Amino acid sequence: DKAGHRHFMAKEIAEQPEVIGDTIRHYLPSGDDMVNLPGDGVDFTKVQRLTMVACGTAYYACLTAKYWFEQIARLPVEVDVASEFRYREPPITEGTLALFVSQSGETADTLAALRYCRDKADQIVSVINVPESSIARESDLALPILAGVEIGVASTKAFTCQLTVLLMLAIKAAADRGELDPETMADHVAALRGLPAILNVALDQNDTIKAAAQRLSEARDVLFLGRGQMYPLALEGALKLKEISYIHAEAYASGELKHGPIALIDKHMPVVVMAPRDTLFDKTVSNMQEVMARRGKVMLISDDRGISEASEGVWETIRMPHIHTTLAPILYAIPAQLLAYHTAVAKGTDVDQPRNLAKSVTVE
Ligand code: M6R
């Protein structure tokens, strides 16, 4: 049932404020400022290092979470794609928490990586959408993301729910490790509780994004840029676009542009820049100017302040509401998804069932 939407993907994008609200309330029941984990939970005072493994969109959720675990909890983190991890035979040192992220819980590569960690890691934790799945069953602790059934092959609500759970886990890690004073903790929790309402404001930008996607659908290649915690989101935006619209898209950390990819820029190349007005913004703006100086077409996704400071010469702008910096990747996932969705619709591709792809990849 598409609940009045043309595609499951559109329905699943629209459901995000609601399901993310459910996820937050599950781990942070009202009146409580402490993140609650099921069962025996995780004692982060004993964790020295976090190894995160996943595939595709779930991998990008892990890459984003690396910024949170490092910055908020000061915990060393390593992230890898499951299909590489196991064959590298990485040494798993004492005090390692191995964390696997998977919507389906049946991805063969991720499951194999989990099995590699068994008897090596101190604790195996998974972040999953399907509680009865193999990955959930084979973990010491399974953390549900409560996204509900996701049908569209392109993962949307599962991604933002994964991010939400991972952020709450990072907050828990920070609290356990004494890295979070009560005030900052309360600040993070309040920001999380306010998130669903802000996501609704982003969804209201649907028509603007649809118009921007119309222009994007004429491109042959698209570049996505982001800095810091927005870099993994640029990767996710590029993956979404290629998956369903079949337009070649690549993502770079904004600062890497000058080390090669800038050679690709000409008047035919749209460059989507994901940049809330944060401490890295000025740097991103100078990268954007390098693009425009070579006649590249910049699509700037930012907030009021960012757009008023940096929209000169820009091809398209997409306005996001202001948000607590830490939560920006969750919010900016929405324009990334809508942009891919409307571009695919404009091109007439099969949005929910893109060619060559399956919802769950159970072969290695
Ligand atoms: O079920 P999983 O989260 O383990 O799946 C991982 C990837 O196959 C998945 O995220 C894939 O990249 C999606 N099609 C992305 O939209």
Short mmCIF file of C-alpha atoms and ligand atoms in Angstrom, two decimals:
data_model
loop_
_atom_site.label_atom_id
_atom_site.label_comp_id
_atom_site.label_asym_id
_atom_site.label_seq_id
_atom_site.Cartn_x
_atom_site.Cartn_y
_atom_site.Cartn_z
CA ASP A 1 0.00 0.00 0.00
CA LYS A 2 1.56 3.25 -1.17
CA ALA A 3 -0.78 5.38 0.98
CA GLY A 4 -1.63 7.69 -1.91
CA HIS A 5 1.97 8.08 -3.11
CA ARG A 6 3.08 7.24 -6.60
CA HIS A 7 5.97 5.09 -5.41
CA PHE A 8 6.99 3.28 -2.23
CA MET A 9 10.10 5.42 -2.19
CA ALA A 10 8.01 8.62 -1.97
CA LYS A 11 5.93 7.10 0.82
CA GLU A 12 9.04 6.02 2.71
CA ILE A 13 10.65 9.45 2.37
CA ALA A 14 7.48 11.08 3.69
CA GLU A 15 7.28 8.69 6.65
CA GLN A 16 10.61 9.78 8.09
CA PRO A 17 9.42 12.34 10.68
CA GLU A 18 7.07 9.74 12.11
CA VAL A 19 9.36 6.72 12.19
CA ILE A 20 12.32 8.74 13.43
CA GLY A 21 10.05 10.07 16.19
CA ASP A 22 9.21 6.45 17.11
CA THR A 23 12.90 5.52 17.13
CA ILE A 24 13.83 8.43 19.38
CA ARG A 25 11.02 7.69 21.83
CA HIS A 26 12.04 4.03 21.92
CA TYR A 27 15.58 4.80 23.10
CA LEU A 28 14.81 8.04 24.92
CA PRO A 29 11.44 7.59 26.62
CA SER A 30 9.90 10.94 27.56
CA GLY A 31 11.13 12.42 30.78
CA ASP A 32 14.36 10.48 30.46
CA ASP A 33 17.64 12.09 29.46
CA MET A 34 19.56 8.83 29.37
CA VAL A 35 19.70 6.62 26.28
CA ASN A 36 18.15 3.24 27.11
CA LEU A 37 19.49 0.15 25.37
CA PRO A 38 17.74 -3.24 25.44
CA GLY A 39 19.06 -6.22 27.43
CA ASP A 40 22.42 -5.74 29.07
CA GLY A 41 23.15 -2.86 26.68
CA VAL A 42 26.74 -1.76 26.16
CA ASP A 43 29.17 -0.64 28.83
CA PHE A 44 31.30 1.84 26.92
CA THR A 45 33.72 2.25 29.83
CA LYS A 46 35.14 -1.10 28.68
CA VAL A 47 35.25 -0.26 24.98
CA GLN A 48 38.57 0.97 23.61
CA ARG A 49 37.80 0.88 19.94
CA LEU A 50 34.81 0.60 17.67
CA THR A 51 34.89 -1.33 14.41
CA MET A 52 31.90 -0.63 12.18
CA VAL A 53 31.11 -2.73 9.11
CA ALA A 54 28.28 -2.50 6.56
CA CYS A 55 27.47 -2.20 2.84
CA GLY A 56 26.00 0.50 0.62
CA THR A 57 23.82 3.04 2.34
CA ALA A 58 24.33 1.37 5.73
CA TYR A 59 28.07 1.87 5.22
CA TYR A 60 27.50 5.58 4.71
CA ALA A 61 25.50 5.64 7.96
CA CYS A 62 28.59 4.16 9.65
CA LEU A 63 30.89 6.73 8.03
CA THR A 64 28.69 9.52 9.38
CA ALA A 65 28.59 7.94 12.83
CA LYS A 66 32.39 7.83 12.90
CA TYR A 67 32.35 11.63 13.19
CA TRP A 68 29.91 11.40 16.12
CA PHE A 69 31.72 8.65 18.02
CA GLU A 70 35.03 10.43 17.59
CA GLN A 71 33.86 13.96 18.30
CA ILE A 72 31.23 13.41 20.97
CA ALA A 73 32.54 10.27 22.68
CA ARG A 74 36.27 10.59 21.83
CA LEU A 75 36.24 6.91 20.88
CA PRO A 76 38.58 5.63 18.13
CA VAL A 77 36.54 4.26 15.23
CA GLU A 78 37.34 2.21 12.17
CA VAL A 79 34.79 1.78 9.38
CA ASP A 80 34.92 -0.63 6.47
CA VAL A 81 32.75 -2.07 3.73
CA ALA A 82 31.90 -5.65 4.59
CA SER A 83 33.19 -7.11 1.31
CA GLU A 84 36.70 -5.76 2.03
CA PHE A 85 36.85 -6.13 5.78
CA ARG A 86 36.95 -9.90 6.10
CA TYR A 87 39.46 -10.58 3.36
CA ARG A 88 41.90 -8.11 4.84
CA GLU A 89 41.94 -10.28 7.96
CA PRO A 90 42.13 -7.25 10.24
CA PRO A 91 43.49 -7.91 13.72
CA ILE A 92 40.76 -7.36 16.31
CA THR A 93 42.37 -6.09 19.50
CA GLU A 94 41.09 -6.43 23.06
CA GLY A 95 38.42 -3.92 23.96
CA THR A 96 36.94 -3.90 20.43
CA LEU A 97 33.22 -3.50 20.01
CA ALA A 98 32.21 -4.76 16.55
CA LEU A 99 29.14 -2.99 15.17
CA PHE A 100 27.23 -4.14 12.09
CA VAL A 101 24.59 -2.03 10.40
CA SER A 102 22.05 -3.58 8.04
CA GLN A 103 18.49 -2.75 7.10
CA SER A 104 17.60 -6.28 6.00
CA GLY A 105 19.87 -8.08 8.44
CA GLU A 106 20.49 -10.62 5.65
CA THR A 107 23.27 -9.02 3.61
CA ALA A 108 25.73 -11.85 2.97
CA ASP A 109 28.89 -9.73 3.11
CA THR A 110 27.89 -8.11 6.39
CA LEU A 111 26.91 -11.45 7.91
CA ALA A 112 30.25 -12.97 6.89
CA ALA A 113 32.09 -10.03 8.47
CA LEU A 114 30.10 -10.53 11.67
CA ARG A 115 31.06 -14.19 11.75
CA TYR A 116 34.71 -13.23 11.26
CA CYS A 117 34.48 -11.08 14.42
CA ARG A 118 32.89 -13.79 16.54
CA ASP A 119 35.34 -14.99 19.24
CA LYS A 120 37.58 -12.00 18.38
CA ALA A 121 35.60 -8.93 19.40
CA ASP A 122 34.51 -8.30 23.00
CA GLN A 123 30.93 -7.70 21.95
CA ILE A 124 29.01 -7.95 18.69
CA VAL A 125 26.27 -5.37 18.28
CA SER A 126 24.02 -4.86 15.28
CA VAL A 127 21.76 -2.04 14.18
CA ILE A 128 19.01 -3.67 12.13
CA ASN A 129 15.51 -3.11 10.84
CA VAL A 130 14.42 -6.75 10.85
CA PRO A 131 14.62 -8.19 14.39
CA GLU A 132 14.26 -11.83 13.21
CA SER A 133 17.08 -11.51 10.68
CA SER A 134 20.29 -13.57 10.67
CA ILE A 135 22.47 -10.60 11.63
CA ALA A 136 20.20 -9.75 14.56
CA ARG A 137 20.12 -13.36 15.76
CA GLU A 138 23.88 -13.79 15.57
CA SER A 139 24.65 -10.60 17.51
CA ASP A 140 25.17 -10.31 21.27
CA LEU A 141 22.94 -7.26 21.14
CA ALA A 142 20.58 -6.19 18.34
CA LEU A 143 19.39 -2.59 18.25
CA PRO A 144 16.23 -2.13 16.17
CA ILE A 145 15.87 1.02 14.07
CA LEU A 146 12.04 0.87 13.99
CA ALA A 147 11.77 2.20 10.44
CA GLY A 148 8.98 -0.24 9.57
CA VAL A 149 9.00 -2.27 6.38
CA GLU A 150 11.06 -0.64 3.63
CA ILE A 151 10.05 -1.74 0.13
CA GLY A 152 11.81 0.68 -2.22
CA VAL A 153 15.16 -0.77 -3.27
CA ALA A 154 16.75 2.61 -2.59
CA SER A 155 17.08 2.84 1.15
CA THR A 156 15.65 6.07 2.61
CA LYS A 157 13.91 5.88 5.97
CA ALA A 158 16.16 3.01 7.07
CA PHE A 159 19.20 5.26 6.49
CA THR A 160 17.91 8.13 8.63
CA CYS A 161 16.70 5.74 11.34
CA GLN A 162 20.14 4.08 11.33
CA LEU A 163 21.72 7.50 11.76
CA THR A 164 19.34 8.30 14.61
CA VAL A 165 20.15 5.08 16.48
CA LEU A 166 23.88 5.52 15.88
CA LEU A 167 23.77 9.09 17.19
CA MET A 168 21.96 7.97 20.33
CA LEU A 169 24.57 5.23 20.75
CA ALA A 170 27.34 7.82 20.41
CA ILE A 171 25.65 9.95 23.07
CA LYS A 172 25.44 6.90 25.35
CA ALA A 173 29.13 6.18 24.68
CA ALA A 174 30.04 9.76 25.52
CA ALA A 175 28.04 9.66 28.75
CA ASP A 176 29.59 6.33 29.84
CA ARG A 177 33.08 7.60 29.07
CA GLY A 178 32.57 10.83 31.01
CA GLU A 179 32.91 12.93 27.87
CA LEU A 180 29.56 14.65 28.17
CA ASP A 181 28.60 17.21 30.81
CA PRO A 182 24.90 17.14 31.77
CA GLU A 183 24.22 20.42 29.98
CA THR A 184 25.59 19.26 26.60
CA MET A 185 23.81 15.95 27.10
CA ALA A 186 20.49 17.74 27.66
CA ASP A 187 21.23 19.89 24.63
CA HIS A 188 21.70 16.82 22.38
CA VAL A 189 18.59 15.14 23.76
CA ALA A 190 16.47 18.26 23.25
CA ALA A 191 17.77 18.58 19.69
CA LEU A 192 16.85 14.94 18.99
CA ARG A 193 13.34 15.38 20.37
CA GLY A 194 12.85 18.39 18.11
CA LEU A 195 14.10 16.57 15.03
CA PRO A 196 10.80 15.18 13.60
CA ALA A 197 9.27 18.68 13.42
CA ILE A 198 12.31 20.01 11.55
CA LEU A 199 12.22 17.08 9.12
CA ASN A 200 8.66 18.09 8.25
CA VAL A 201 9.89 21.56 7.30
CA ALA A 202 12.46 19.95 4.98
CA LEU A 203 9.75 17.81 3.37
CA ASP A 204 7.81 21.02 2.66
CA GLN A 205 10.59 21.92 0.20
CA ASN A 206 9.38 19.11 -2.07
CA ASP A 207 8.24 21.37 -4.92
CA THR A 208 11.47 23.39 -5.01
CA ILE A 209 13.49 20.20 -5.02
CA LYS A 210 11.30 18.75 -7.77
CA ALA A 211 12.02 21.80 -9.94
CA ALA A 212 15.74 21.52 -9.24
CA ALA A 213 15.61 17.80 -10.09
CA GLN A 214 14.07 18.64 -13.44
CA ARG A 215 17.24 20.51 -14.32
CA LEU A 216 19.46 17.80 -12.86
CA SER A 217 17.79 15.13 -14.98
CA GLU A 218 19.44 16.61 -18.07
CA ALA A 219 22.95 16.02 -16.74
CA ARG A 220 25.15 13.12 -17.73
CA ASP A 221 27.36 13.33 -14.66
CA VAL A 222 26.82 14.96 -11.29
CA LEU A 223 29.30 15.69 -8.53
CA PHE A 224 28.35 15.84 -4.84
CA LEU A 225 30.50 17.69 -2.31
CA GLY A 226 30.45 17.82 1.47
CA ARG A 227 32.89 18.45 4.30
CA GLY A 228 33.18 16.84 7.71
CA GLN A 229 30.06 14.91 8.67
CA MET A 230 28.41 16.09 5.43
CA TYR A 231 30.94 14.18 3.35
CA PRO A 232 29.35 10.75 3.91
CA LEU A 233 26.03 12.36 3.08
CA ALA A 234 27.43 13.53 -0.24
CA LEU A 235 28.41 9.89 -0.88
CA GLU A 236 24.87 8.81 -0.03
CA GLY A 237 23.36 11.49 -2.30
CA ALA A 238 25.50 10.27 -5.19
CA LEU A 239 24.60 6.62 -4.54
CA LYS A 240 20.87 7.44 -4.43
CA LEU A 241 21.08 9.34 -7.70
CA LYS A 242 22.96 6.66 -9.64
CA GLU A 243 20.85 3.83 -8.23
CA ILE A 244 17.50 5.10 -9.39
CA SER A 245 18.14 7.69 -12.13
CA TYR A 246 21.17 5.93 -13.71
CA ILE A 247 22.97 9.27 -13.92
CA HIS A 248 26.65 8.89 -13.17
CA ALA A 249 27.32 10.59 -9.86
CA GLU A 250 30.35 10.78 -7.63
CA ALA A 251 31.03 12.36 -4.28
CA TYR A 252 34.14 13.97 -2.89
CA ALA A 253 35.12 15.57 0.35
CA SER A 254 35.03 19.25 -0.71
CA GLY A 255 38.72 19.70 0.06
CA GLU A 256 39.68 16.86 -2.27
CA LEU A 257 38.28 18.66 -5.31
CA LYS A 258 41.55 20.42 -6.06
CA HIS A 259 43.46 17.13 -5.94
CA GLY A 260 41.99 15.84 -9.19
CA PRO A 261 38.23 15.92 -9.76
CA ILE A 262 38.26 19.66 -10.49
CA ALA A 263 39.57 18.67 -13.93
CA LEU A 264 36.06 17.37 -14.69
CA ILE A 265 34.35 20.70 -14.14
CA ASP A 266 32.89 22.47 -17.15
CA LYS A 267 29.58 24.15 -17.96
CA HIS A 268 27.82 20.81 -18.24
CA MET A 269 28.66 19.62 -14.74
CA PRO A 270 26.18 20.17 -11.91
CA VAL A 271 27.84 20.10 -8.49
CA VAL A 272 25.55 19.52 -5.53
CA VAL A 273 27.02 21.08 -2.39
CA MET A 274 25.63 19.99 0.98
CA ALA A 275 26.66 22.70 3.39
CA PRO A 276 24.81 23.94 6.47
CA ARG A 277 26.27 27.20 7.80
CA ASP A 278 28.66 25.50 10.26
CA THR A 279 32.30 26.09 11.19
CA LEU A 280 33.49 24.53 7.92
CA PHE A 281 31.22 26.64 5.75
CA ASP A 282 33.78 29.24 4.65
CA LYS A 283 36.07 26.53 3.40
CA THR A 284 33.24 24.93 1.44
CA VAL A 285 32.34 28.29 -0.09
CA SER A 286 35.85 28.70 -1.45
CA ASN A 287 35.60 25.19 -2.98
CA MET A 288 32.28 26.24 -4.51
CA GLN A 289 33.89 29.33 -5.98
CA GLU A 290 36.57 27.17 -7.58
CA VAL A 291 33.75 25.24 -9.27
CA MET A 292 31.94 28.38 -10.45
CA ALA A 293 35.17 29.92 -11.78
CA ARG A 294 35.27 26.94 -14.16
CA ARG A 295 31.62 27.47 -15.09
CA GLY A 296 30.42 24.46 -13.10
CA LYS A 297 26.76 24.66 -12.03
CA VAL A 298 26.48 24.74 -8.26
CA MET A 299 23.36 23.51 -6.51
CA LEU A 300 23.73 24.72 -2.94
CA ILE A 301 21.78 22.97 -0.21
CA SER A 302 22.11 25.10 2.91
CA ASP A 303 20.19 27.05 5.54
CA ASP A 304 19.01 30.69 5.54
CA ARG A 305 22.33 32.01 6.72
CA GLY A 306 24.38 29.92 4.32
CA ILE A 307 22.21 30.88 1.36
CA SER A 308 22.25 34.59 2.19
CA GLU A 309 26.04 34.53 2.51
CA ALA A 310 26.94 32.41 -0.47
CA SER A 311 24.26 32.21 -3.14
CA GLU A 312 25.86 34.66 -5.55
CA GLY A 313 26.50 33.01 -8.90
CA VAL A 314 24.91 29.77 -7.75
CA TRP A 315 22.76 27.79 -10.24
CA GLU A 316 20.13 26.49 -7.80
CA THR A 317 19.55 26.77 -4.06
CA ILE A 318 17.62 24.44 -1.80
CA ARG A 319 16.78 25.90 1.58
CA MET A 320 16.85 23.79 4.72
CA PRO A 321 15.70 24.87 8.17
CA HIS A 322 18.36 25.71 10.76
CA ILE A 323 19.39 22.70 12.85
CA HIS A 324 21.72 21.69 15.69
CA THR A 325 24.99 21.00 13.84
CA THR A 326 25.27 17.37 14.98
CA LEU A 327 21.89 16.50 13.45
CA ALA A 328 22.53 18.06 10.05
CA PRO A 329 23.33 14.77 8.24
CA ILE A 330 19.90 13.39 9.19
CA LEU A 331 18.11 16.51 7.96
CA TYR A 332 20.11 16.88 4.73
CA ALA A 333 19.35 13.26 3.84
CA ILE A 334 15.86 14.44 2.90
CA PRO A 335 16.85 16.79 0.03
CA ALA A 336 19.40 14.18 -1.12
CA GLN A 337 16.65 11.56 -1.34
CA LEU A 338 14.05 13.87 -2.90
CA LEU A 339 16.53 15.08 -5.47
CA ALA A 340 17.29 11.51 -6.57
CA TYR A 341 13.62 10.60 -6.48
CA HIS A 342 12.37 13.48 -8.63
CA THR A 343 15.28 13.14 -11.04
CA ALA A 344 14.40 9.47 -11.55
CA VAL A 345 10.72 10.29 -12.01
CA ALA A 346 11.66 12.98 -14.56
CA LYS A 347 13.73 10.40 -16.43
CA GLY A 348 10.95 7.82 -16.24
CA THR A 349 13.00 5.06 -14.64
CA ASP A 350 11.59 2.33 -12.41
CA VAL A 351 12.06 4.07 -9.07
CA ASP A 352 11.11 1.27 -6.70
CA GLN A 353 12.69 -1.56 -8.69
CA PRO A 354 15.79 -0.13 -10.41
CA ARG A 355 17.48 -2.35 -12.97
CA ASN A 356 20.10 -4.87 -11.80
CA LEU A 357 19.38 -4.33 -8.10
CA ALA A 358 17.73 -6.38 -5.37
CA LYS A 359 16.45 -5.14 -2.02
CA SER A 360 18.54 -7.59 -0.12
CA VAL A 361 21.87 -8.85 -1.41
CA THR A 362 22.29 -12.38 -0.10
CA VAL A 363 25.23 -13.42 -2.27
CA GLU A 364 28.83 -12.44 -1.54
O1 M6R B 1 20.07 -4.53 4.04
P1 M6R B 1 21.37 -3.79 4.14
O2 M6R B 1 21.26 -2.51 4.88
O3 M6R B 1 22.48 -4.65 4.70
O4 M6R B 1 21.77 -3.45 2.65
C1 M6R B 1 22.98 -2.84 2.34
C2 M6R B 1 23.00 -2.33 0.93
O5 M6R B 1 22.82 -3.36 0.01
C3 M6R B 1 21.93 -1.26 0.69
O6 M6R B 1 22.05 -0.19 1.58
C4 M6R B 1 21.99 -0.72 -0.75
O7 M6R B 1 23.17 0.00 -0.93
C5 M6R B 1 20.75 0.13 -1.03
N1 M6R B 1 20.17 -0.26 -2.28
C6 M6R B 1 21.05 1.61 -1.06
O8 M6R B 1 19.94 2.38 -1.39
#
